[in-house]
Structure formats: C-alpha cells, structure tokens
mmCIF file of C-alpha atoms in Angstrom:
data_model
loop_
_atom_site.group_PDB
_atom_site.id
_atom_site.type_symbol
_atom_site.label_atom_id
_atom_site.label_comp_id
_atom_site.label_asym_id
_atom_site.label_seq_id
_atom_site.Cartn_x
_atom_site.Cartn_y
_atom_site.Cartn_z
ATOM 1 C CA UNK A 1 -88.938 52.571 15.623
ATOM 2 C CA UNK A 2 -87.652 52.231 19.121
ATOM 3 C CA UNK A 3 -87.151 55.237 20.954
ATOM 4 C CA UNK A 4 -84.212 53.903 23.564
ATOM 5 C CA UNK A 5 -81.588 55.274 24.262
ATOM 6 C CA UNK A 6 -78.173 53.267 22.321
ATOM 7 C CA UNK A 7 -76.674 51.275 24.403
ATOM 8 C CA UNK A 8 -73.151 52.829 23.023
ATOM 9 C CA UNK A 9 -74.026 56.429 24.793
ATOM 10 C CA UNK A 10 -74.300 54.725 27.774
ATOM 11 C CA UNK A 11 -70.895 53.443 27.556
ATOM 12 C CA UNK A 12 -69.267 56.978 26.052
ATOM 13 C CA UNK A 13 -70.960 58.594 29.180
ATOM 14 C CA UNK A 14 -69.827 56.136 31.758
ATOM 15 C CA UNK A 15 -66.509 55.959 29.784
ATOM 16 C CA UNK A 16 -66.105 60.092 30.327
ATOM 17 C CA UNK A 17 -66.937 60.282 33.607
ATOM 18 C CA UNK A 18 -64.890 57.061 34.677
ATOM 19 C CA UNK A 19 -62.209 59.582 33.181
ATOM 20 C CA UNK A 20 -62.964 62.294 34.601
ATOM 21 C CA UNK A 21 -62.603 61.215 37.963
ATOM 22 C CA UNK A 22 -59.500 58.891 37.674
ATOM 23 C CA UNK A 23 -58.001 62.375 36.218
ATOM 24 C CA UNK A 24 -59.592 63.757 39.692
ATOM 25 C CA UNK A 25 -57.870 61.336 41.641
ATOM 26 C CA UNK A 26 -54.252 61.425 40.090
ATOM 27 C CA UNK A 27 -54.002 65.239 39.909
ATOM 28 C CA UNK A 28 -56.310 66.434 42.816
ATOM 29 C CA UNK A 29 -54.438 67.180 46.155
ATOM 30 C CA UNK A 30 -57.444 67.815 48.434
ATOM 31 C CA UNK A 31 -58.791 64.520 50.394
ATOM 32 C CA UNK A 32 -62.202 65.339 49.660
ATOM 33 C CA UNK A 33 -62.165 66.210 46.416
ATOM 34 C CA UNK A 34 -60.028 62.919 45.952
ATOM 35 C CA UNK A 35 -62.930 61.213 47.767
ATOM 36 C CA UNK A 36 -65.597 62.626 45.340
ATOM 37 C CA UNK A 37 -63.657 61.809 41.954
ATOM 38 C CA UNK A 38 -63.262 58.134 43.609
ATOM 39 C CA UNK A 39 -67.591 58.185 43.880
ATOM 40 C CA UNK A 40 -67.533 59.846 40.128
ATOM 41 C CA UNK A 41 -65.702 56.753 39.142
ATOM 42 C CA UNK A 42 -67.652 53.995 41.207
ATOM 43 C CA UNK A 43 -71.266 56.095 39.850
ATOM 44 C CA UNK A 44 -69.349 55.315 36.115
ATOM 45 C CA UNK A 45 -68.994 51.923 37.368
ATOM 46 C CA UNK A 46 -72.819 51.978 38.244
ATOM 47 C CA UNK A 47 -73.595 53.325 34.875
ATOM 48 C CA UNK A 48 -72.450 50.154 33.389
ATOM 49 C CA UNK A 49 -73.992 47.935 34.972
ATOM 50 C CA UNK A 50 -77.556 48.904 35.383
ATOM 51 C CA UNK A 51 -77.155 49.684 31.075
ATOM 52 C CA UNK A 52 -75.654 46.119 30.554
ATOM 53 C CA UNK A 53 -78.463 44.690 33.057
ATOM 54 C CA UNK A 54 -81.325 46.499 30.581
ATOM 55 C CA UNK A 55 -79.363 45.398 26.982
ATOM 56 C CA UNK A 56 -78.342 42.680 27.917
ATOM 57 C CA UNK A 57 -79.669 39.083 27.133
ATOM 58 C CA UNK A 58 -80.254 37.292 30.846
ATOM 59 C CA UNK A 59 -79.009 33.620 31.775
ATOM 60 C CA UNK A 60 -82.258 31.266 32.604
ATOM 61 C CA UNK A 61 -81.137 30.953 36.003
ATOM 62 C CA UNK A 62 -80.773 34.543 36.377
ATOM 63 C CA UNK A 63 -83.201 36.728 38.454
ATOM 64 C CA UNK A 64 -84.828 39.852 36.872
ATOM 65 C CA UNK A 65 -82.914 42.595 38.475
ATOM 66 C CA UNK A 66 -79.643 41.557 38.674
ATOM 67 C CA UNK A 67 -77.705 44.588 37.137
ATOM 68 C CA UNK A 68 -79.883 47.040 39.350
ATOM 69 C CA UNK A 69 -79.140 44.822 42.474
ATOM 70 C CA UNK A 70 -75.509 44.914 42.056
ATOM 71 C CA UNK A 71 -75.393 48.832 41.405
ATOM 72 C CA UNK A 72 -76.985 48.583 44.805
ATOM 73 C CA UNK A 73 -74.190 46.866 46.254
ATOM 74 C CA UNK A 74 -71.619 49.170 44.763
ATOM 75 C CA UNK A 75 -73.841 52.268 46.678
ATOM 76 C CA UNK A 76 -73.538 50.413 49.751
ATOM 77 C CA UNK A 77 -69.818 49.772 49.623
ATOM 78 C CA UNK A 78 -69.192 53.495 48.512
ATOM 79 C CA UNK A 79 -71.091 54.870 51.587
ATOM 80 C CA UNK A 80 -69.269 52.628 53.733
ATOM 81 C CA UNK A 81 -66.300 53.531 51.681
ATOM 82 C CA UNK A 82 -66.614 57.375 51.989
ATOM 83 C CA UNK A 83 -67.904 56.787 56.088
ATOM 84 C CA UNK A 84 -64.507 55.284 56.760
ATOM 85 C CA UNK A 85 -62.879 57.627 54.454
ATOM 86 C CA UNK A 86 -63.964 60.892 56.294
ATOM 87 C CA UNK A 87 -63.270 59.768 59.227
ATOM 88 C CA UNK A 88 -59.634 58.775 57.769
ATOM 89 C CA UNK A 89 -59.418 62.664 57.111
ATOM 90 C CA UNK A 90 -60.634 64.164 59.789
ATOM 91 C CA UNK A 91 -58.168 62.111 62.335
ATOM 92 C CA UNK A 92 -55.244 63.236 59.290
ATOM 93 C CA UNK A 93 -56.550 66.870 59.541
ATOM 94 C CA UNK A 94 -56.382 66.924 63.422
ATOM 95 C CA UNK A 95 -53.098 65.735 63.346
ATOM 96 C CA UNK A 96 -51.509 68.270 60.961
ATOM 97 C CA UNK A 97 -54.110 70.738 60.376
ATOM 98 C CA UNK A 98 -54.511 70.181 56.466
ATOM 99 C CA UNK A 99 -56.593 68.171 54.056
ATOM 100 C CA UNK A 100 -53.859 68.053 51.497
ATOM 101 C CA UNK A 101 -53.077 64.472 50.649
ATOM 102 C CA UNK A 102 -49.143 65.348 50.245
ATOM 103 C CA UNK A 103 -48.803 66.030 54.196
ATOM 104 C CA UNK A 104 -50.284 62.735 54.891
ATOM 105 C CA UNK A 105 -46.732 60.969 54.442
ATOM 106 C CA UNK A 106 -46.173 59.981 58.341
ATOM 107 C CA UNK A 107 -47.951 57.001 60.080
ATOM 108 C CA UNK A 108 -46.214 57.260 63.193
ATOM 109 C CA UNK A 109 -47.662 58.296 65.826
#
C-alpha cells in the first residue's frame, strides 16, 4: 500500500488556489494585494509542475529534476516580476497618492 499523496489532490489544490487568486486579481482594487493574488496564481502554477515532475513518467533524454528546476525558474521570474512591480507602484503612488489600481488610468506625464 503506498502511502503518497494522489496525484488528483495535487491538482484540486493547485486548481483552488489558481482560483483563488485570478478571483484576487479581477475583483481586488489594491496594487498589492493584486500583486499577491498574481504570486498565489504563479505558486498554483508551481504546484503543478513539481507534482507532474514526481508522477510523471520522464523522457530518456530527460534530466532528473526537471519539474523542480522549472518551478525554480517560475520563483525567479516572480521575484523579478514583483521587484519591477513595486517599484511600478510606488512611482504610481507618488504621483497620485493612492495604491488603488482605478486611479492609475493616466500615463502622461
């Protein structure tokens, strides 16, 4: 009897939170909130693969950590993502003194 965890909870789990922040993103008005729903839904993202990595059946040519090594990419691109994105939000909230995502509708100077 294998005591693993199904690969199908994996994909529920990743499925909800995927959800959860895409609903975070459309109905959220705050910058940084929208910013953390975004990383909810690349971590969902990350979920995926690392589970599909470990169930999965590997190609010969294909080196043993694959699925872990491209969740590591997708971490590197969301820091980058969210360094460029605060810094997006704090030059928005100098300019008119709000992190609410509806203001933002000027990019003239």
């Amino acid at each position: 009897m294998s005591r693993d965890i199904p690969l199908n909870w994996f994909l529920y789990f990743a499925a909800a939170s995927f959800s959860i922040g895409l609903m975070g993103v459309l109905l959220r008005r705050n910058a940084i909130a929208v910013l953390m729903a975004i990383e909810i839904m690349l971590n969902a993202a990350n979920v995926n693969l690392v589970a599909f990595w470990r169930y999965g059946i590997p190609a010969p040519n294909e080196g043993a950590l694959t699925g872990v090594m491209m969740a590591v990419f997708v971490i590197t691109i969301a820091a980058a993502e969210v360094a460029v994105g605060i810094g997006l939000i704090l030059l928005c909230y100098r300019r008119w003194q709000a992190a609410d995502v509806d203001r933002f509708d000027s990019l003239s100077g």
